[in-house]
PDB file of C-alpha atoms in Angstrom:
ATOM      1  CA  MET A 112      -4.630 -28.255  17.024  1.00 57.00           C
ATOM      2  CA  THR A 113      -7.777 -26.124  17.110  1.00 64.00           C
ATOM      3  CA  PRO A 114      -6.935 -24.222  13.910  1.00 68.00           C
ATOM      4  CA  LEU A 115      -6.485 -27.562  12.106  1.00 66.00           C
ATOM      5  CA  ILE A 116     -10.039 -28.689  13.064  1.00 66.00           C
ATOM      6  CA  ILE A 117     -11.488 -25.362  11.955  1.00 65.00           C
ATOM      7  CA  GLU A 118      -9.609 -25.617   8.688  1.00 65.00           C
ATOM      8  CA  ILE A 119     -10.867 -29.168   8.024  1.00 62.00           C
ATOM      9  CA  ALA A 120     -14.447 -28.221   8.914  1.00 61.00           C
ATOM     10  CA  ALA A 121     -14.311 -25.148   6.680  1.00 61.00           C
ATOM     11  CA  GLU A 122     -13.198 -27.234   3.711  1.00 62.00           C
ATOM     12  CA  ARG A 123     -16.132 -29.681   3.913  1.00 61.00           C
ATOM     13  CA  LYS A 124     -18.966 -28.768   1.612  1.00 65.00           C
ATOM     14  CA  SER A 125     -21.804 -30.838   0.271  1.00 65.00           C
ATOM     15  CA  GLN A 126     -21.695 -31.785  -3.346  1.00 65.00           C
ATOM     16  CA  GLU A 127     -23.515 -29.325  -5.517  1.00 68.00           C
ATOM     17  CA  VAL A 128     -26.589 -30.616  -7.295  1.00 60.00           C
ATOM     18  CA  THR A 129     -25.746 -30.565 -10.941  1.00 68.00           C
ATOM     19  CA  ASP A 130     -28.722 -32.339 -12.508  1.00 79.00           C
ATOM     20  CA  TRP A 131     -31.936 -30.582 -11.493  1.00 79.00           C
ATOM     21  CA  ALA A 132     -33.942 -32.204 -14.296  1.00 84.00           C
ATOM     22  CA  ASP A 133     -33.096 -35.664 -12.956  1.00 86.00           C
ATOM     23  CA  ARG A 134     -34.175 -34.755  -9.424  1.00 86.00           C
ATOM     24  CA  ILE A 135     -37.372 -33.086 -10.566  1.00 89.00           C
ATOM     25  CA  GLY A 136     -38.174 -36.132 -12.707  1.00 90.00           C
ATOM     26  CA  TRP A 137     -37.773 -38.467  -9.710  1.00 91.00           C
ATOM     27  CA  VAL A 138     -39.959 -36.250  -7.497  1.00 93.00           C
ATOM     28  CA  ILE A 139     -42.701 -36.043 -10.139  1.00 94.00           C
ATOM     29  CA  GLY A 140     -42.509 -39.818 -10.685  1.00 94.00           C
ATOM     30  CA  LEU A 141     -42.847 -40.447  -6.942  1.00 95.00           C
ATOM     31  CA  LEU A 142     -45.816 -38.064  -6.682  1.00 96.00           C
ATOM     32  CA  LEU A 143     -47.526 -39.792  -9.627  1.00 96.00           C
ATOM     33  CA  PHE A 144     -46.932 -43.187  -7.997  1.00 96.00           C
ATOM     34  CA  VAL A 145     -48.464 -42.037  -4.692  1.00 96.00           C
ATOM     35  CA  ALA A 146     -51.433 -40.467  -6.535  1.00 96.00           C
ATOM     36  CA  MET A 147     -51.985 -43.736  -8.415  1.00 95.00           C
ATOM     37  CA  LEU A 148     -51.965 -45.714  -5.147  1.00 95.00           C
ATOM     38  CA  TYR A 149     -54.605 -43.394  -3.663  1.00 94.00           C
ATOM     39  CA  TRP A 150     -56.693 -43.673  -6.828  1.00 94.00           C
ATOM     40  CA  LEU A 151     -56.525 -47.488  -6.667  1.00 94.00           C
ATOM     41  CA  MET A 152     -57.593 -47.470  -2.995  1.00 90.00           C
ATOM     42  CA  ARG A 153     -60.519 -45.198  -3.860  1.00 88.00           C
ATOM     43  CA  GLN A 154     -61.535 -47.493  -6.723  1.00 90.00           C
ATOM     44  CA  GLY A 155     -61.415 -50.493  -4.347  1.00 85.00           C
ATOM     45  CA  TRP A 156     -63.646 -48.659  -1.867  1.00 76.00           C
ATOM     46  CA  LYS A 157     -66.138 -47.775  -4.640  1.00 82.00           C
ATOM     47  CA  TRP A 158     -66.068 -51.376  -5.932  1.00 83.00           C
ATOM     48  CA  ARG A 159     -66.830 -52.692  -2.431  1.00 76.00           C
ATOM     49  CA  ALA A 160     -69.713 -50.220  -2.094  1.00 76.00           C
ATOM     50  CA  GLN A 161     -71.107 -51.390  -5.445  1.00 77.00           C
ATOM     51  CA  LEU A 162     -70.900 -55.043  -4.334  1.00 77.00           C
ATOM     52  CA  GLN A 163     -72.850 -54.137  -1.191  1.00 75.00           C
ATOM     53  CA  SER A 164     -75.463 -52.048  -3.020  1.00 75.00           C
ATOM     54  CA  GLY A 165     -78.088 -54.715  -2.247  1.00 77.00           C
ATOM     55  CA  LEU A 166     -78.084 -53.574   1.380  1.00 83.00           C
ATOM     56  CA  PRO A 167     -81.246 -51.483   1.877  1.00 85.00           C
ATOM     57  CA  GLU A 168     -81.249 -47.892   3.111  1.00 86.00           C
ATOM     58  CA  LEU A 169     -80.782 -47.477   6.837  1.00 85.00           C
ATOM     59  CA  PRO A 170     -83.954 -46.792   8.854  1.00 83.00           C
ATOM     60  CA  GLU A 171     -84.712 -43.309  10.155  1.00 81.00           C
ATOM     61  CA  PRO A 172     -84.965 -42.836  13.918  1.00 79.00           C
ATOM     62  CA  PRO A 173     -88.517 -42.593  15.282  1.00 81.00           C
ATOM     63  CA  ALA A 174     -89.906 -39.180  16.178  1.00 81.00           C
ATOM     64  CA  GLU A 175     -90.344 -40.281  19.825  1.00 83.00           C
ATOM     65  CA  PRO A 176     -87.594 -42.804  20.634  1.00 77.00           C
ATOM     66  CA  GLY A 177     -88.369 -42.862  24.344  1.00 82.00           C
ATOM     67  CA  GLU A 178     -86.332 -42.302  27.473  1.00 89.00           C
ATOM     68  CA  PRO A 179     -82.571 -42.998  26.996  1.00 90.00           C
ATOM     69  CA  LEU A 180     -81.391 -46.141  28.765  1.00 89.00           C
ATOM     70  CA  LEU A 181     -77.688 -45.428  28.117  1.00 91.00           C
ATOM     71  CA  THR A 182     -75.588 -42.829  26.321  1.00 92.00           C
ATOM     72  CA  LEU A 183     -72.015 -43.061  25.178  1.00 92.00           C
ATOM     73  CA  ALA A 184     -69.482 -40.778  23.500  1.00 93.00           C
ATOM     74  CA  GLY A 185     -66.554 -42.316  21.664  1.00 92.00           C
ATOM     75  CA  ARG A 186     -65.384 -43.533  18.260  1.00 92.00           C
ATOM     76  CA  TYR A 187     -67.217 -45.543  15.644  1.00 89.00           C
ATOM     77  CA  HIS A 188     -64.695 -47.826  13.917  1.00 88.00           C
ATOM     78  CA  GLY A 189     -66.905 -49.310  11.216  1.00 85.00           C
ATOM     79  CA  SER A 190     -69.187 -52.228  10.464  1.00 86.00           C
ATOM     80  CA  THR A 191     -68.412 -55.673   9.111  1.00 86.00           C
ATOM     81  CA  THR A 192     -70.309 -58.813   8.214  1.00 85.00           C
ATOM     82  CA  ALA A 193     -71.041 -60.547  11.544  1.00 84.00           C
ATOM     83  CA  GLY A 194     -68.276 -62.932  12.502  1.00 82.00           C
ATOM     84  CA  GLN A 195     -66.018 -61.702   9.668  1.00 81.00           C
ATOM     85  CA  TRP A 196     -63.989 -58.971  11.334  1.00 76.00           C
ATOM     86  CA  LEU A 197     -62.102 -58.085   8.118  1.00 78.00           C
ATOM     87  CA  ASP A 198     -65.108 -57.902   5.747  1.00 80.00           C
ATOM     88  CA  ARG A 199     -65.830 -54.169   6.054  1.00 82.00           C
ATOM     89  CA  ILE A 200     -69.268 -52.873   5.053  1.00 84.00           C
ATOM     90  CA  VAL A 201     -68.924 -49.553   3.209  1.00 83.00           C
ATOM     91  CA  ALA A 202     -72.443 -49.168   1.798  1.00 82.00           C
ATOM     92  CA  HIS A 203     -74.482 -46.249   3.174  1.00 83.00           C
ATOM     93  CA  GLY A 204     -71.476 -44.810   4.999  1.00 83.00           C
ATOM     94  CA  LEU A 205     -71.169 -47.715   7.449  1.00 85.00           C
ATOM     95  CA  GLY A 206     -67.444 -48.055   6.720  1.00 82.00           C
ATOM     96  CA  THR A 207     -66.554 -44.469   7.614  1.00 84.00           C
ATOM     97  CA  ARG A 208     -64.694 -44.113  10.900  1.00 87.00           C
ATOM     98  CA  SER A 209     -65.742 -41.133  12.991  1.00 90.00           C
ATOM     99  CA  ARG A 210     -66.558 -39.749  16.401  1.00 93.00           C
ATOM    100  CA  ALA A 211     -69.930 -40.992  17.581  1.00 92.00           C
ATOM    101  CA  GLU A 212     -72.571 -40.390  20.194  1.00 93.00           C
ATOM    102  CA  LEU A 213     -74.739 -43.422  20.940  1.00 91.00           C
ATOM    103  CA  THR A 214     -78.104 -43.390  22.609  1.00 92.00           C
ATOM    104  CA  LEU A 215     -79.850 -46.632  23.532  1.00 92.00           C
ATOM    105  CA  THR A 216     -83.610 -46.358  24.039  1.00 91.00           C
ATOM    106  CA  PRO A 217     -86.395 -48.948  24.153  1.00 90.00           C
ATOM    107  CA  ALA A 218     -86.960 -48.131  20.442  1.00 90.00           C
ATOM    108  CA  GLY A 219     -83.369 -48.969  19.459  1.00 91.00           C
ATOM    109  CA  LEU A 220     -79.877 -47.575  19.068  1.00 92.00           C
ATOM    110  CA  ALA A 221     -79.245 -44.113  17.602  1.00 91.00           C
ATOM    111  CA  VAL A 222     -75.715 -43.473  16.312  1.00 91.00           C
ATOM    112  CA  VAL A 223     -75.011 -39.779  15.698  1.00 91.00           C
ATOM    113  CA  ARG A 224     -71.753 -39.182  13.821  1.00 90.00           C
ATOM    114  CA  PRO A 225     -70.551 -35.637  13.170  1.00 90.00           C
ATOM    115  CA  GLY A 226     -69.032 -35.474   9.689  1.00 85.00           C
ATOM    116  CA  ALA A 227     -70.485 -38.853   8.696  1.00 86.00           C
ATOM    117  CA  ARG A 228     -73.933 -40.309   8.091  1.00 87.00           C
ATOM    118  CA  ASP A 229     -76.030 -40.970  11.220  1.00 88.00           C
ATOM    119  CA  PHE A 230     -77.954 -44.221  11.496  1.00 89.00           C
ATOM    120  CA  PHE A 231     -80.503 -45.941  13.679  1.00 92.00           C
ATOM    121  CA  VAL A 232     -80.800 -49.623  14.613  1.00 92.00           C
ATOM    122  CA  PRO A 233     -84.336 -50.595  15.696  1.00 92.00           C
ATOM    123  CA  ALA A 234     -84.547 -52.662  18.888  1.00 90.00           C
ATOM    124  CA  ALA A 235     -86.060 -55.552  16.891  1.00 90.00           C
ATOM    125  CA  ALA A 236     -82.906 -55.642  14.724  1.00 90.00           C
ATOM    126  CA  LEU A 237     -80.447 -55.817  17.641  1.00 92.00           C
ATOM    127  CA  ARG A 238     -79.002 -59.320  18.054  1.00 91.00           C
ATOM    128  CA  GLY A 239     -76.527 -58.804  20.901  1.00 90.00           C
ATOM    129  CA  ALA A 240     -73.297 -57.193  22.013  1.00 90.00           C
ATOM    130  CA  ARG A 241     -69.903 -58.367  23.160  1.00 89.00           C
ATOM    131  CA  LEU A 242     -66.450 -57.098  23.982  1.00 88.00           C
ATOM    132  CA  ASP A 243     -63.852 -57.983  21.388  1.00 84.00           C
ATOM    133  CA  LYS A 244     -60.331 -57.059  20.356  1.00 80.00           C
ATOM    134  CA  GLY A 245     -60.778 -55.934  16.779  1.00 71.00           C
ATOM    135  CA  ILE A 246     -62.779 -55.021  13.727  1.00 77.00           C
ATOM    136  CA  ALA A 247     -61.613 -54.081  10.205  1.00 73.00           C
ATOM    137  CA  GLY A 248     -58.940 -51.434  10.525  1.00 71.00           C
ATOM    138  CA  LYS A 249     -58.773 -51.387  14.328  1.00 72.00           C
ATOM    139  CA  VAL A 250     -57.187 -53.847  16.746  1.00 74.00           C
ATOM    140  CA  LEU A 251     -57.063 -53.190  20.487  1.00 73.00           C
ATOM    141  CA  ALA A 252     -56.318 -55.117  23.641  1.00 72.00           C
ATOM    142  CA  GLU A 253     -58.666 -58.020  24.385  1.00 76.00           C
ATOM    143  CA  GLY A 254     -62.087 -56.620  25.355  1.00 72.00           C
ATOM    144  CA  GLY A 255     -61.203 -53.067  24.282  1.00 79.00           C
ATOM    145  CA  LEU A 256     -63.888 -52.787  21.612  1.00 88.00           C
ATOM    146  CA  LEU A 257     -67.662 -52.813  22.023  1.00 89.00           C
ATOM    147  CA  VAL A 258     -69.104 -54.846  19.134  1.00 90.00           C
ATOM    148  CA  ILE A 259     -72.855 -54.614  18.543  1.00 91.00           C
ATOM    149  CA  THR A 260     -74.433 -57.264  16.320  1.00 91.00           C
ATOM    150  CA  TRP A 261     -77.570 -56.270  14.419  1.00 90.00           C
ATOM    151  CA  GLU A 262     -79.533 -57.355  11.377  1.00 91.00           C
ATOM    152  CA  HIS A 263     -80.181 -55.187   8.356  1.00 88.00           C
ATOM    153  CA  GLY A 264     -81.787 -56.394   5.145  1.00 84.00           C
ATOM    154  CA  GLY A 265     -81.294 -60.045   6.060  1.00 85.00           C
ATOM    155  CA  THR A 266     -77.572 -59.529   6.742  1.00 85.00           C
ATOM    156  CA  LEU A 267     -76.062 -59.756  10.208  1.00 89.00           C
ATOM    157  CA  LEU A 268     -73.645 -56.903  10.855  1.00 89.00           C
ATOM    158  CA  ASP A 269     -71.098 -56.172  13.586  1.00 90.00           C
ATOM    159  CA  SER A 270     -70.457 -52.529  14.405  1.00 89.00           C
ATOM    160  CA  GLY A 271     -67.339 -51.691  16.416  1.00 89.00           C
ATOM    161  CA  LEU A 272     -67.296 -48.809  18.871  1.00 90.00           C
ATOM    162  CA  ARG A 273     -64.942 -47.617  21.555  1.00 89.00           C
ATOM    163  CA  SER A 274     -66.133 -45.401  24.355  1.00 89.00           C
ATOM    164  CA  ASP A 275     -64.065 -42.505  25.656  1.00 89.00           C
ATOM    165  CA  HIS A 276     -64.461 -44.306  29.003  1.00 88.00           C
ATOM    166  CA  ALA A 277     -63.893 -48.040  28.449  1.00 84.00           C
ATOM    167  CA  ALA A 278     -65.511 -48.851  31.826  1.00 87.00           C
ATOM    168  CA  GLU A 279     -68.901 -48.112  30.168  1.00 88.00           C
ATOM    169  CA  HIS A 280     -68.588 -51.068  27.771  1.00 88.00           C
ATOM    170  CA  ALA A 281     -69.786 -53.729  30.241  1.00 89.00           C
ATOM    171  CA  ALA A 282     -73.030 -51.838  30.964  1.00 91.00           C
ATOM    172  CA  TRP A 283     -73.677 -51.513  27.219  1.00 91.00           C
ATOM    173  CA  VAL A 284     -73.136 -55.231  26.658  1.00 91.00           C
ATOM    174  CA  ARG A 285     -75.563 -56.095  29.487  1.00 91.00           C
ATOM    175  CA  GLU A 286     -78.242 -53.625  28.366  1.00 90.00           C
ATOM    176  CA  ILE A 287     -78.121 -54.511  24.651  1.00 91.00           C
ATOM    177  CA  ASN A 288     -78.156 -58.243  25.387  1.00 90.00           C
ATOM    178  CA  GLU A 289     -81.151 -57.713  27.660  1.00 89.00           C
ATOM    179  CA  LEU A 290     -82.955 -55.600  25.039  1.00 85.00           C
ATOM    180  CA  SER A 291     -82.169 -58.015  22.195  1.00 82.00           C
ATOM    181  CA  GLY A 292     -82.903 -61.224  24.040  1.00 77.00           C
ATOM    182  CA  GLY A 293     -79.307 -62.296  24.576  1.00 70.00           C
ATOM    183  CA  PRO A 294     -76.056 -62.535  22.677  1.00 69.00           C
ATOM    184  CA  ILE A 295     -75.748 -64.672  19.585  1.00 66.00           C
ATOM    185  CA  ASP A 296     -72.855 -66.964  18.778  1.00 62.00           C
ATOM    186  CA  VAL A 297     -71.234 -65.198  15.808  1.00 56.00           C
ATOM    187  CA  ALA A 298     -68.804 -68.094  15.312  1.00 54.00           C
ATOM    188  CA  ALA A 299     -71.746 -70.364  14.449  1.00 51.00           C
ATOM    189  CA  ILE A 300     -73.020 -68.109  11.634  1.00 55.00           C
ATOM    190  CA  GLN A 301     -72.860 -69.736   8.202  1.00 50.00           C
ATOM    191  CA  HIS A 302     -71.301 -67.516   5.532  1.00 49.00           C
ATOM    192  CA  ASP A 303     -71.751 -67.854   1.803  1.00 53.00           C
ATOM    193  CA  LYS A 304     -68.651 -65.840   0.920  1.00 51.00           C
ATOM    194  CA  GLU A 305     -65.391 -67.305  -0.245  1.00 44.00           C
ATOM    195  CA  GLY A 306     -62.869 -67.408   2.580  1.00 42.00           C
ATOM    196  CA  ALA A 307     -65.552 -67.061   5.242  1.00 41.00           C
TER     197      ALA A 307
END
């Protein structure tokens, strides 16, 4: 019986590829399709940045920001229009996800992002903080994301961050709300965008 199995196994061979031109054509077509999809996504990102070009440049951090109240290391997941967790802000690099180191001082919030543009939120522009479950491109368990609301150029923005140690989030919410004068109700914000 064993020689019969060996004989059957020895006879099985895969079908030889006879039409290399057809296969190469399909592979090239697939690669062109994928490249076109990436190009379209890039064009959409550039179009969104152009729509948001009215957003002024981000402020520079002060030379003497003061004694740090809190520091945090984690991930920056992006910024959106306040209350609109899917309306990503891409102008001035605010849509780029990256590692981040945050420092809260009496002067404001410094966000240092290796490989992406750093930014500073003055204390007067802070509007509050809360724990939430998601922001454009990132959804976590309820309360897994630190969302800081701030105003820039007359536009309220939500920036989503996640600490390497999620237990730090509650202290950040308390401290930012104290510094900013309390949380705001983002659900009550009137939007002038379609679908908002």
